[in-house]
Amino acid sequence: MAVRILYCGVCHSDLDAIDHGDRRVFPLVPGHEFVGEVVATGAAVTRFAAGDRVAVGNIVDSCGVCEACSAGQENYCARFPTLTYGGADRHDRTQTQGGYSAEYVVAEKFAYRVPGSLDLAGVAPLMCAGVTVWEPLRRWSVDSSSAVGVVGLGGLGHLAVKLAHALGAEVAVFTTSAAKTDDARELGADDVIVSGDADRMAAQANRFDLILDTASAAHDLSPYLRAVRMDGTLCCLGMTGSLEFDPLSLLIGRKSLASAGSGGTTGTQDMLDFCGEHGITATVEVLPAHQVNNALDRLRRNDVRYRFALDMHDHEHDRRASLGT
């Protein structure tokens, strides 16, 4: 089905693909978290009709038959999922192109219904950052009996705080900057710990059932493993490269070090429905589509609070002008 794109999020992985991606993948159109309106459907489409609001994330196809796909976890497809951009179409092997566009054609299985109460610009980053933090919150059954720590208060971290708070958990934020204390509390944090304060960090020992580490810069995991209580889990979401930690901080207390990435079809719709019930969207700065390079430059400097969303309406205006309509 064809989707007219209204808003598209700007993700760090877009930046990585542009700055460090495979130069053989060219041309490259980024964008894997977007919302729009259905404008046309094929004969086999049954769940959507023209005019429906839908969202699309970073996966647009999978093998559909492996164990992960059968469990609704297409993000872990054994044959690797088809990515929204920079992937290979499973039918004609052409390269997929992303949401920095006027329109996208997507299989209905990988389009998601957007609750009518939610602001579309703020929904776009839910399709990447939102579902990435939602998956571990659901996997480790976070509820009102849980104590959850969140490392970092960026694009992933701010949504982890909002979602964990809405699930009823006690939420604490670990940050390198005391200046983020007010923001963290406004988002729903009950406590804020400055990670450079050795005494405060030591006082967190054995406190948390689950810690979501969303920090992208390399850092020692040991202090956060010590903050996890017995049988608790430290889940790393933001790091790339090798991990550093003291093995004893993992061993003592039968603790677990885990990871998660993106989400499958079941979890993604579950996340959107939950956000609709609780009025949760990403905190975004909306820029017109023609300022995409400005958004990317600022993202390189971490100058965003907390995600960018491109308003594609001006792109649609330019397209209509070129057609003389």
PDB file of N, CA and C in Angstrom, residues 165-263:
ATOM      1  N   HIS A 165       7.736   4.938  33.629  1.00  0.00           N
ATOM      2  CA  HIS A 165       6.876   5.670  34.570  1.00  0.00           C
ATOM      3  C   HIS A 165       5.410   5.319  34.337  1.00  0.00           C
ATOM      4  N   ALA A 166       4.993   5.260  33.077  1.00  0.00           N
ATOM      5  CA  ALA A 166       3.594   4.933  32.770  1.00  0.00           C
ATOM      6  C   ALA A 166       3.241   3.503  33.154  1.00  0.00           C
ATOM      7  N   LEU A 167       4.236   2.614  33.159  1.00  0.00           N
ATOM      8  CA  LEU A 167       4.013   1.233  33.598  1.00  0.00           C
ATOM      9  C   LEU A 167       3.915   1.126  35.117  1.00  0.00           C
ATOM     10  N   GLY A 168       4.184   2.225  35.812  1.00  0.00           N
ATOM     11  CA  GLY A 168       4.052   2.253  37.268  1.00  0.00           C
ATOM     12  C   GLY A 168       5.331   2.033  38.025  1.00  0.00           C
ATOM     13  N   ALA A 169       6.455   1.883  37.319  1.00  0.00           N
ATOM     14  CA  ALA A 169       7.710   1.573  37.984  1.00  0.00           C
ATOM     15  C   ALA A 169       8.275   2.776  38.729  1.00  0.00           C
ATOM     16  N   GLU A 170       9.106   2.503  39.712  1.00  0.00           N
ATOM     17  CA  GLU A 170       9.967   3.523  40.302  1.00  0.00           C
ATOM     18  C   GLU A 170      11.111   3.724  39.321  1.00  0.00           C
ATOM     19  N   VAL A 171      11.330   4.957  38.886  1.00  0.00           N
ATOM     20  CA  VAL A 171      12.301   5.224  37.816  1.00  0.00           C
ATOM     21  C   VAL A 171      13.392   6.168  38.309  1.00  0.00           C
ATOM     22  N   ALA A 172      14.642   5.769  38.054  1.00  0.00           N
ATOM     23  CA  ALA A 172      15.777   6.632  38.365  1.00  0.00           C
ATOM     24  C   ALA A 172      16.614   6.812  37.110  1.00  0.00           C
ATOM     25  N   VAL A 173      17.133   8.017  36.921  1.00  0.00           N
ATOM     26  CA  VAL A 173      17.978   8.326  35.768  1.00  0.00           C
ATOM     27  C   VAL A 173      19.414   8.483  36.222  1.00  0.00           C
ATOM     28  N   PHE A 174      20.323   7.819  35.513  1.00  0.00           N
ATOM     29  CA  PHE A 174      21.754   8.042  35.691  1.00  0.00           C
ATOM     30  C   PHE A 174      22.210   8.999  34.591  1.00  0.00           C
ATOM     31  N   THR A 175      22.854  10.083  34.960  1.00  0.00           N
ATOM     32  CA  THR A 175      23.291  11.064  33.988  1.00  0.00           C
ATOM     33  C   THR A 175      24.656  11.613  34.359  1.00  0.00           C
ATOM     34  N   THR A 176      25.394  12.079  33.363  1.00  0.00           N
ATOM     35  CA  THR A 176      26.688  12.705  33.635  1.00  0.00           C
ATOM     36  C   THR A 176      26.538  14.173  33.995  1.00  0.00           C
ATOM     37  N   SER A 177      25.316  14.718  33.815  1.00  0.00           N
ATOM     38  CA  SER A 177      25.107  16.150  34.013  1.00  0.00           C
ATOM     39  C   SER A 177      23.991  16.431  35.015  1.00  0.00           C
ATOM     40  N   ALA A 178      24.340  17.098  36.098  1.00  0.00           N
ATOM     41  CA  ALA A 178      23.334  17.489  37.086  1.00  0.00           C
ATOM     42  C   ALA A 178      22.319  18.454  36.493  1.00  0.00           C
ATOM     43  N   ALA A 179      22.686  19.131  35.403  1.00  0.00           N
ATOM     44  CA  ALA A 179      21.784  20.094  34.770  1.00  0.00           C
ATOM     45  C   ALA A 179      20.546  19.425  34.179  1.00  0.00           C
ATOM     46  N   LYS A 180      20.589  18.103  34.017  1.00  0.00           N
ATOM     47  CA  LYS A 180      19.447  17.394  33.437  1.00  0.00           C
ATOM     48  C   LYS A 180      18.440  16.927  34.499  1.00  0.00           C
ATOM     49  N   THR A 181      18.685  17.274  35.748  1.00  0.00           N
ATOM     50  CA  THR A 181      17.831  16.793  36.837  1.00  0.00           C
ATOM     51  C   THR A 181      16.378  17.228  36.667  1.00  0.00           C
ATOM     52  N   ASP A 182      16.167  18.488  36.404  1.00  0.00           N
ATOM     53  CA  ASP A 182      14.783  18.978  36.272  1.00  0.00           C
ATOM     54  C   ASP A 182      14.079  18.321  35.083  1.00  0.00           C
ATOM     55  N   ASP A 183      14.783  18.198  33.963  1.00  0.00           N
ATOM     56  CA  ASP A 183      14.198  17.555  32.784  1.00  0.00           C
ATOM     57  C   ASP A 183      13.816  16.113  33.095  1.00  0.00           C
ATOM     58  N   ALA A 184      14.709  15.400  33.774  1.00  0.00           N
ATOM     59  CA  ALA A 184      14.441  13.996  34.092  1.00  0.00           C
ATOM     60  C   ALA A 184      13.201  13.861  34.957  1.00  0.00           C
ATOM     61  N   ARG A 185      13.069  14.708  35.944  1.00  0.00           N
ATOM     62  CA  ARG A 185      11.897  14.640  36.821  1.00  0.00           C
ATOM     63  C   ARG A 185      10.626  15.024  36.071  1.00  0.00           C
ATOM     64  N   GLU A 186      10.733  15.977  35.182  1.00  0.00           N
ATOM     65  CA  GLU A 186       9.573  16.373  34.389  1.00  0.00           C
ATOM     66  C   GLU A 186       9.090  15.231  33.500  1.00  0.00           C
ATOM     67  N   LEU A 187      10.018  14.414  33.035  1.00  0.00           N
ATOM     68  CA  LEU A 187       9.669  13.280  32.175  1.00  0.00           C
ATOM     69  C   LEU A 187       9.070  12.118  32.964  1.00  0.00           C
ATOM     70  N   GLY A 188       9.272  12.125  34.287  1.00  0.00           N
ATOM     71  CA  GLY A 188       8.685  11.066  35.109  1.00  0.00           C
ATOM     72  C   GLY A 188       9.644  10.359  36.028  1.00  0.00           C
ATOM     73  N   ALA A 189      10.902  10.789  36.077  1.00  0.00           N
ATOM     74  CA  ALA A 189      11.875  10.140  36.961  1.00  0.00           C
ATOM     75  C   ALA A 189      11.592  10.490  38.422  1.00  0.00           C
ATOM     76  N   ASP A 190      11.749   9.486  39.274  1.00  0.00           N
ATOM     77  CA  ASP A 190      11.594   9.694  40.723  1.00  0.00           C
ATOM     78  C   ASP A 190      12.903  10.084  41.380  1.00  0.00           C
ATOM     79  N   ASP A 191      14.015   9.768  40.715  1.00  0.00           N
ATOM     80  CA  ASP A 191      15.323  10.024  41.301  1.00  0.00           C
ATOM     81  C   ASP A 191      16.301  10.280  40.157  1.00  0.00           C
ATOM     82  N   VAL A 192      17.326  11.070  40.422  1.00  0.00           N
ATOM     83  CA  VAL A 192      18.363  11.357  39.442  1.00  0.00           C
ATOM     84  C   VAL A 192      19.712  11.167  40.115  1.00  0.00           C
ATOM     85  N   ILE A 193      20.567  10.355  39.515  1.00  0.00           N
ATOM     86  CA  ILE A 193      21.890  10.062  40.066  1.00  0.00           C
ATOM     87  C   ILE A 193      22.941  10.557  39.095  1.00  0.00           C
ATOM     88  N   VAL A 194      23.810  11.455  39.539  1.00  0.00           N
ATOM     89  CA  VAL A 194      24.919  11.920  38.699  1.00  0.00           C
ATOM     90  C   VAL A 194      26.014  10.863  38.769  1.00  0.00           C
ATOM     91  N   SER A 195      26.336  10.284  37.618  1.00  0.00           N
ATOM     92  CA  SER A 195      27.228   9.123  37.592  1.00  0.00           C
ATOM     93  C   SER A 195      28.650   9.441  38.025  1.00  0.00           C
ATOM     94  N   GLY A 196      29.028  10.713  37.999  1.00  0.00           N
ATOM     95  CA  GLY A 196      30.363  11.092  38.454  1.00  0.00           C
ATOM     96  C   GLY A 196      30.486  11.217  39.958  1.00  0.00           C
ATOM     97  N   ASP A 197      29.379  11.097  40.673  1.00  0.00           N
ATOM     98  CA  ASP A 197      29.380  11.188  42.134  1.00  0.00           C
ATOM     99  C   ASP A 197      29.579   9.779  42.700  1.00  0.00           C
ATOM    100  N   ALA A 198      30.809   9.469  43.111  1.00  0.00           N
ATOM    101  CA  ALA A 198      31.163   8.120  43.547  1.00  0.00           C
ATOM    102  C   ALA A 198      30.317   7.641  44.727  1.00  0.00           C
ATOM    103  N   ASP A 199      30.050   8.520  45.669  1.00  0.00           N
ATOM    104  CA  ASP A 199      29.274   8.123  46.843  1.00  0.00           C
ATOM    105  C   ASP A 199      27.834   7.783  46.454  1.00  0.00           C
ATOM    106  N   ARG A 200      27.240   8.614  45.616  1.00  0.00           N
ATOM    107  CA  ARG A 200      25.848   8.350  45.167  1.00  0.00           C
ATOM    108  C   ARG A 200      25.781   7.063  44.363  1.00  0.00           C
ATOM    109  N   MET A 201      26.781   6.819  43.541  1.00  0.00           N
ATOM    110  CA  MET A 201      26.788   5.583  42.753  1.00  0.00           C
ATOM    111  C   MET A 201      26.926   4.366  43.659  1.00  0.00           C
ATOM    112  N   ALA A 202      27.789   4.450  44.643  1.00  0.00           N
ATOM    113  CA  ALA A 202      27.979   3.323  45.562  1.00  0.00           C
ATOM    114  C   ALA A 202      26.692   3.030  46.331  1.00  0.00           C
ATOM    115  N   ALA A 203      25.909   4.078  46.607  1.00  0.00           N
ATOM    116  CA  ALA A 203      24.664   3.915  47.363  1.00  0.00           C
ATOM    117  C   ALA A 203      23.568   3.215  46.560  1.00  0.00           C
ATOM    118  N   GLN A 204      23.775   3.038  45.268  1.00  0.00           N
ATOM    119  CA  GLN A 204      22.761   2.399  44.427  1.00  0.00           C
ATOM    120  C   GLN A 204      22.892   0.877  44.385  1.00  0.00           C
ATOM    121  N   ALA A 205      23.854   0.315  45.089  1.00  0.00           N
ATOM    122  CA  ALA A 205      24.124  -1.124  45.027  1.00  0.00           C
ATOM    123  C   ALA A 205      22.869  -1.940  45.286  1.00  0.00           C
ATOM    124  N   ASN A 206      22.625  -2.900  44.395  1.00  0.00           N
ATOM    125  CA  ASN A 206      21.530  -3.877  44.545  1.00  0.00           C
ATOM    126  C   ASN A 206      20.147  -3.228  44.621  1.00  0.00           C
ATOM    127  N   ARG A 207      19.963  -2.128  43.908  1.00  0.00           N
ATOM    128  CA  ARG A 207      18.699  -1.395  43.999  1.00  0.00           C
ATOM    129  C   ARG A 207      17.697  -1.761  42.896  1.00  0.00           C
ATOM    130  N   PHE A 208      18.174  -2.036  41.681  1.00  0.00           N
ATOM    131  CA  PHE A 208      17.276  -2.065  40.522  1.00  0.00           C
ATOM    132  C   PHE A 208      16.997  -3.471  39.993  1.00  0.00           C
ATOM    133  N   ASP A 209      15.748  -3.671  39.591  1.00  0.00           N
ATOM    134  CA  ASP A 209      15.388  -4.920  38.914  1.00  0.00           C
ATOM    135  C   ASP A 209      15.908  -4.924  37.476  1.00  0.00           C
ATOM    136  N   LEU A 210      15.842  -3.767  36.846  1.00  0.00           N
ATOM    137  CA  LEU A 210      16.257  -3.632  35.451  1.00  0.00           C
ATOM    138  C   LEU A 210      16.884  -2.259  35.247  1.00  0.00           C
ATOM    139  N   ILE A 211      18.011  -2.239  34.569  1.00  0.00           N
ATOM    140  CA  ILE A 211      18.603  -0.981  34.139  1.00  0.00           C
ATOM    141  C   ILE A 211      18.710  -1.010  32.619  1.00  0.00           C
ATOM    142  N   LEU A 212      18.196   0.031  31.983  1.00  0.00           N
ATOM    143  CA  LEU A 212      18.329   0.194  30.542  1.00  0.00           C
ATOM    144  C   LEU A 212      19.457   1.185  30.292  1.00  0.00           C
ATOM    145  N   ASP A 213      20.522   0.708  29.685  1.00  0.00           N
ATOM    146  CA  ASP A 213      21.676   1.547  29.404  1.00  0.00           C
ATOM    147  C   ASP A 213      21.545   2.053  27.966  1.00  0.00           C
ATOM    148  N   THR A 214      21.220   3.339  27.814  1.00  0.00           N
ATOM    149  CA  THR A 214      21.004   3.915  26.492  1.00  0.00           C
ATOM    150  C   THR A 214      22.162   4.788  26.036  1.00  0.00           C
ATOM    151  N   ALA A 215      23.232   4.859  26.818  1.00  0.00           N
ATOM    152  CA  ALA A 215      24.363   5.736  26.490  1.00  0.00           C
ATOM    153  C   ALA A 215      25.136   5.182  25.301  1.00  0.00           C
ATOM    154  N   SER A 216      25.462   6.043  24.353  1.00  0.00           N
ATOM    155  CA  SER A 216      26.146   5.592  23.133  1.00  0.00           C
ATOM    156  C   SER A 216      27.664   5.628  23.263  1.00  0.00           C
ATOM    157  N   ALA A 217      28.189   6.464  24.128  1.00  0.00           N
ATOM    158  CA  ALA A 217      29.640   6.549  24.287  1.00  0.00           C
ATOM    159  C   ALA A 217      30.153   5.356  25.098  1.00  0.00           C
ATOM    160  N   ALA A 218      31.376   4.936  24.807  1.00  0.00           N
ATOM    161  CA  ALA A 218      31.980   3.821  25.535  1.00  0.00           C
ATOM    162  C   ALA A 218      32.112   4.173  27.017  1.00  0.00           C
ATOM    163  N   HIS A 219      31.775   3.223  27.893  1.00  0.00           N
ATOM    164  CA  HIS A 219      31.880   3.447  29.331  1.00  0.00           C
ATOM    165  C   HIS A 219      31.911   2.112  30.042  1.00  0.00           C
ATOM    166  N   ASP A 220      32.377   2.141  31.268  1.00  0.00           N
ATOM    167  CA  ASP A 220      32.472   0.949  32.098  1.00  0.00           C
ATOM    168  C   ASP A 220      31.079   0.567  32.602  1.00  0.00           C
ATOM    169  N   LEU A 221      30.681  -0.667  32.379  1.00  0.00           N
ATOM    170  CA  LEU A 221      29.363  -1.129  32.820  1.00  0.00           C
ATOM    171  C   LEU A 221      29.339  -1.548  34.288  1.00  0.00           C
ATOM    172  N   SER A 222      30.491  -1.718  34.884  1.00  0.00           N
ATOM    173  CA  SER A 222      30.558  -2.291  36.245  1.00  0.00           C
ATOM    174  C   SER A 222      29.713  -1.543  37.273  1.00  0.00           C
ATOM    175  N   PRO A 223      29.740  -0.200  37.331  1.00  0.00           N
ATOM    176  CA  PRO A 223      28.924   0.488  38.341  1.00  0.00           C
ATOM    177  C   PRO A 223      27.427   0.205  38.189  1.00  0.00           C
ATOM    178  N   TYR A 224      26.985   0.000  36.954  1.00  0.00           N
ATOM    179  CA  TYR A 224      25.562  -0.257  36.723  1.00  0.00           C
ATOM    180  C   TYR A 224      25.210  -1.712  37.023  1.00  0.00           C
ATOM    181  N   LEU A 225      26.129  -2.626  36.772  1.00  0.00           N
ATOM    182  CA  LEU A 225      25.912  -4.014  37.176  1.00  0.00           C
ATOM    183  C   LEU A 225      25.820  -4.116  38.700  1.00  0.00           C
ATOM    184  N   ARG A 226      26.632  -3.337  39.400  1.00  0.00           N
ATOM    185  CA  ARG A 226      26.564  -3.352  40.871  1.00  0.00           C
ATOM    186  C   ARG A 226      25.237  -2.777  41.371  1.00  0.00           C
ATOM    187  N   ALA A 227      24.651  -1.888  40.587  1.00  0.00           N
ATOM    188  CA  ALA A 227      23.381  -1.277  40.996  1.00  0.00           C
ATOM    189  C   ALA A 227      22.184  -2.198  40.759  1.00  0.00           C
ATOM    190  N   VAL A 228      22.389  -3.283  40.004  1.00  0.00           N
ATOM    191  CA  VAL A 228      21.321  -4.258  39.765  1.00  0.00           C
ATOM    192  C   VAL A 228      21.238  -5.209  40.947  1.00  0.00           C
ATOM    193  N   ARG A 229      20.022  -5.479  41.385  1.00  0.00           N
ATOM    194  CA  ARG A 229      19.868  -6.399  42.508  1.00  0.00           C
ATOM    195  C   ARG A 229      20.008  -7.857  42.057  1.00  0.00           C
ATOM    196  N   MET A 230      19.984  -8.778  43.005  1.00  0.00           N
ATOM    197  CA  MET A 230      20.154 -10.190  42.694  1.00  0.00           C
ATOM    198  C   MET A 230      19.117 -10.634  41.656  1.00  0.00           C
ATOM    199  N   ASP A 231      19.595 -11.357  40.644  1.00  0.00           N
ATOM    200  CA  ASP A 231      18.774 -11.846  39.536  1.00  0.00           C
ATOM    201  C   ASP A 231      18.230 -10.730  38.649  1.00  0.00           C
ATOM    202  N   GLY A 232      18.747  -9.525  38.827  1.00  0.00           N
ATOM    203  CA  GLY A 232      18.337  -8.414  37.978  1.00  0.00           C
ATOM    204  C   GLY A 232      19.118  -8.390  36.676  1.00  0.00           C
ATOM    205  N   THR A 233      18.779  -7.434  35.830  1.00  0.00           N
ATOM    206  CA  THR A 233      19.342  -7.388  34.472  1.00  0.00           C
ATOM    207  C   THR A 233      19.785  -5.978  34.109  1.00  0.00           C
ATOM    208  N   LEU A 234      20.968  -5.901  33.508  1.00  0.00           N
ATOM    209  CA  LEU A 234      21.428  -4.684  32.849  1.00  0.00           C
ATOM    210  C   LEU A 234      21.300  -4.927  31.353  1.00  0.00           C
ATOM    211  N   CYS A 235      20.474  -4.123  30.695  1.00  0.00           N
ATOM    212  CA  CYS A 235      20.207  -4.292  29.270  1.00  0.00           C
ATOM    213  C   CYS A 235      20.830  -3.133  28.514  1.00  0.00           C
ATOM    214  N   CYS A 236      21.782  -3.431  27.639  1.00  0.00           N
ATOM    215  CA  CYS A 236      22.499  -2.404  26.893  1.00  0.00           C
ATOM    216  C   CYS A 236      21.825  -2.167  25.544  1.00  0.00           C
ATOM    217  N   LEU A 237      21.415  -0.936  25.319  1.00  0.00           N
ATOM    218  CA  LEU A 237      20.686  -0.586  24.101  1.00  0.00           C
ATOM    219  C   LEU A 237      21.446   0.390  23.212  1.00  0.00           C
ATOM    220  N   GLY A 238      22.282   1.218  23.794  1.00  0.00           N
ATOM    221  CA  GLY A 238      22.861   2.313  23.039  1.00  0.00           C
ATOM    222  C   GLY A 238      24.294   2.117  22.587  1.00  0.00           C
ATOM    223  N   MET A 239      25.005   1.168  23.169  1.00  0.00           N
ATOM    224  CA  MET A 239      26.438   1.063  22.916  1.00  0.00           C
ATOM    225  C   MET A 239      26.754   0.362  21.609  1.00  0.00           C
ATOM    226  N   THR A 240      27.822   0.815  20.986  1.00  0.00           N
ATOM    227  CA  THR A 240      28.420   0.105  19.862  1.00  0.00           C
ATOM    228  C   THR A 240      29.863  -0.200  20.236  1.00  0.00           C
ATOM    229  N   GLY A 241      30.417  -1.205  19.619  1.00  0.00           N
ATOM    230  CA  GLY A 241      31.785  -1.580  19.953  1.00  0.00           C
ATOM    231  C   GLY A 241      31.830  -2.549  21.108  1.00  0.00           C
ATOM    232  N   SER A 242      33.020  -2.746  21.678  1.00  0.00           N
ATOM    233  CA  SER A 242      33.213  -3.725  22.740  1.00  0.00           C
ATOM    234  C   SER A 242      32.734  -3.182  24.081  1.00  0.00           C
ATOM    235  N   LEU A 243      32.393  -4.115  24.982  1.00  0.00           N
ATOM    236  CA  LEU A 243      31.896  -3.758  26.308  1.00  0.00           C
ATOM    237  C   LEU A 243      32.975  -4.000  27.353  1.00  0.00           C
ATOM    238  N   GLU A 244      33.026  -3.145  28.360  1.00  0.00           N
ATOM    239  CA  GLU A 244      34.003  -3.267  29.426  1.00  0.00           C
ATOM    240  C   GLU A 244      33.284  -3.370  30.765  1.00  0.00           C
ATOM    241  N   PHE A 245      33.624  -4.406  31.542  1.00  0.00           N
ATOM    242  CA  PHE A 245      33.059  -4.529  32.885  1.00  0.00           C
ATOM    243  C   PHE A 245      33.885  -5.505  33.700  1.00  0.00           C
ATOM    244  N   ASP A 246      33.791  -5.371  35.011  1.00  0.00           N
ATOM    245  CA  ASP A 246      34.444  -6.274  35.954  1.00  0.00           C
ATOM    246  C   ASP A 246      33.592  -7.539  36.059  1.00  0.00           C
ATOM    247  N   PRO A 247      34.115  -8.705  35.707  1.00  0.00           N
ATOM    248  CA  PRO A 247      33.307  -9.927  35.764  1.00  0.00           C
ATOM    249  C   PRO A 247      32.674 -10.181  37.122  1.00  0.00           C
ATOM    250  N   LEU A 248      33.337  -9.766  38.205  1.00  0.00           N
ATOM    251  CA  LEU A 248      32.766  -9.985  39.533  1.00  0.00           C
ATOM    252  C   LEU A 248      31.477  -9.192  39.735  1.00  0.00           C
ATOM    253  N   SER A 249      31.367  -8.031  39.081  1.00  0.00           N
ATOM    254  CA  SER A 249      30.146  -7.235  39.223  1.00  0.00           C
ATOM    255  C   SER A 249      28.956  -7.930  38.571  1.00  0.00           C
ATOM    256  N   LEU A 250      29.237  -8.833  37.655  1.00  0.00           N
ATOM    257  CA  LEU A 250      28.185  -9.627  37.022  1.00  0.00           C
ATOM    258  C   LEU A 250      27.918 -10.899  37.809  1.00  0.00           C
ATOM    259  N   LEU A 251      28.976 -11.520  38.288  1.00  0.00           N
ATOM    260  CA  LEU A 251      28.876 -12.810  38.978  1.00  0.00           C
ATOM    261  C   LEU A 251      28.171 -12.701  40.324  1.00  0.00           C
ATOM    262  N   ILE A 252      28.541 -11.689  41.106  1.00  0.00           N
ATOM    263  CA  ILE A 252      27.991 -11.588  42.464  1.00  0.00           C
ATOM    264  C   ILE A 252      26.546 -11.105  42.397  1.00  0.00           C
ATOM    265  N   GLY A 253      25.646 -12.002  42.694  1.00  0.00           N
ATOM    266  CA  GLY A 253      24.230 -11.687  42.655  1.00  0.00           C
ATOM    267  C   GLY A 253      23.492 -12.353  41.501  1.00  0.00           C
ATOM    268  N   ARG A 254      24.227 -13.237  40.763  1.00  0.00           N
ATOM    269  CA  ARG A 254      23.568 -13.979  39.670  1.00  0.00           C
ATOM    270  C   ARG A 254      22.876 -13.017  38.699  1.00  0.00           C
ATOM    271  N   LYS A 255      23.584 -11.947  38.374  1.00  0.00           N
ATOM    272  CA  LYS A 255      23.009 -10.901  37.541  1.00  0.00           C
ATOM    273  C   LYS A 255      23.145 -11.251  36.061  1.00  0.00           C
ATOM    274  N   SER A 256      22.364 -10.566  35.229  1.00  0.00           N
ATOM    275  CA  SER A 256      22.376 -10.822  33.794  1.00  0.00           C
ATOM    276  C   SER A 256      22.747  -9.557  33.032  1.00  0.00           C
ATOM    277  N   LEU A 257      23.541  -9.744  31.991  1.00  0.00           N
ATOM    278  CA  LEU A 257      23.866  -8.678  31.056  1.00  0.00           C
ATOM    279  C   LEU A 257      23.201  -9.040  29.738  1.00  0.00           C
ATOM    280  N   ALA A 258      22.344  -8.167  29.259  1.00  0.00           N
ATOM    281  CA  ALA A 258      21.530  -8.494  28.089  1.00  0.00           C
ATOM    282  C   ALA A 258      21.529  -7.332  27.105  1.00  0.00           C
ATOM    283  N   SER A 259      20.835  -7.541  25.999  1.00  0.00           N
ATOM    284  CA  SER A 259      20.672  -6.482  25.005  1.00  0.00           C
ATOM    285  C   SER A 259      19.327  -6.668  24.334  1.00  0.00           C
ATOM    286  N   ALA A 260      18.951  -5.717  23.531  1.00  0.00           N
ATOM    287  CA  ALA A 260      17.717  -5.807  22.751  1.00  0.00           C
ATOM    288  C   ALA A 260      17.861  -4.861  21.577  1.00  0.00           C
ATOM    289  N   GLY A 261      17.098  -5.118  20.531  1.00  0.00           N
ATOM    290  CA  GLY A 261      17.198  -4.255  19.367  1.00  0.00           C
ATOM    291  C   GLY A 261      15.888  -4.160  18.619  1.00  0.00           C
ATOM    292  N   SER A 262      15.376  -2.980  18.473  1.00  0.00           N
ATOM    293  CA  SER A 262      14.161  -2.718  17.706  1.00  0.00           C
ATOM    294  C   SER A 262      13.004  -3.563  18.245  1.00  0.00           C
ATOM    295  N   GLY A 263      12.052  -3.912  17.396  1.00  0.00           N
ATOM    296  CA  GLY A 263      10.905  -4.695  17.839  1.00  0.00           C
ATOM    297  C   GLY A 263      10.224  -5.361  16.665  1.00  0.00           C
TER     298      GLY A 263
END
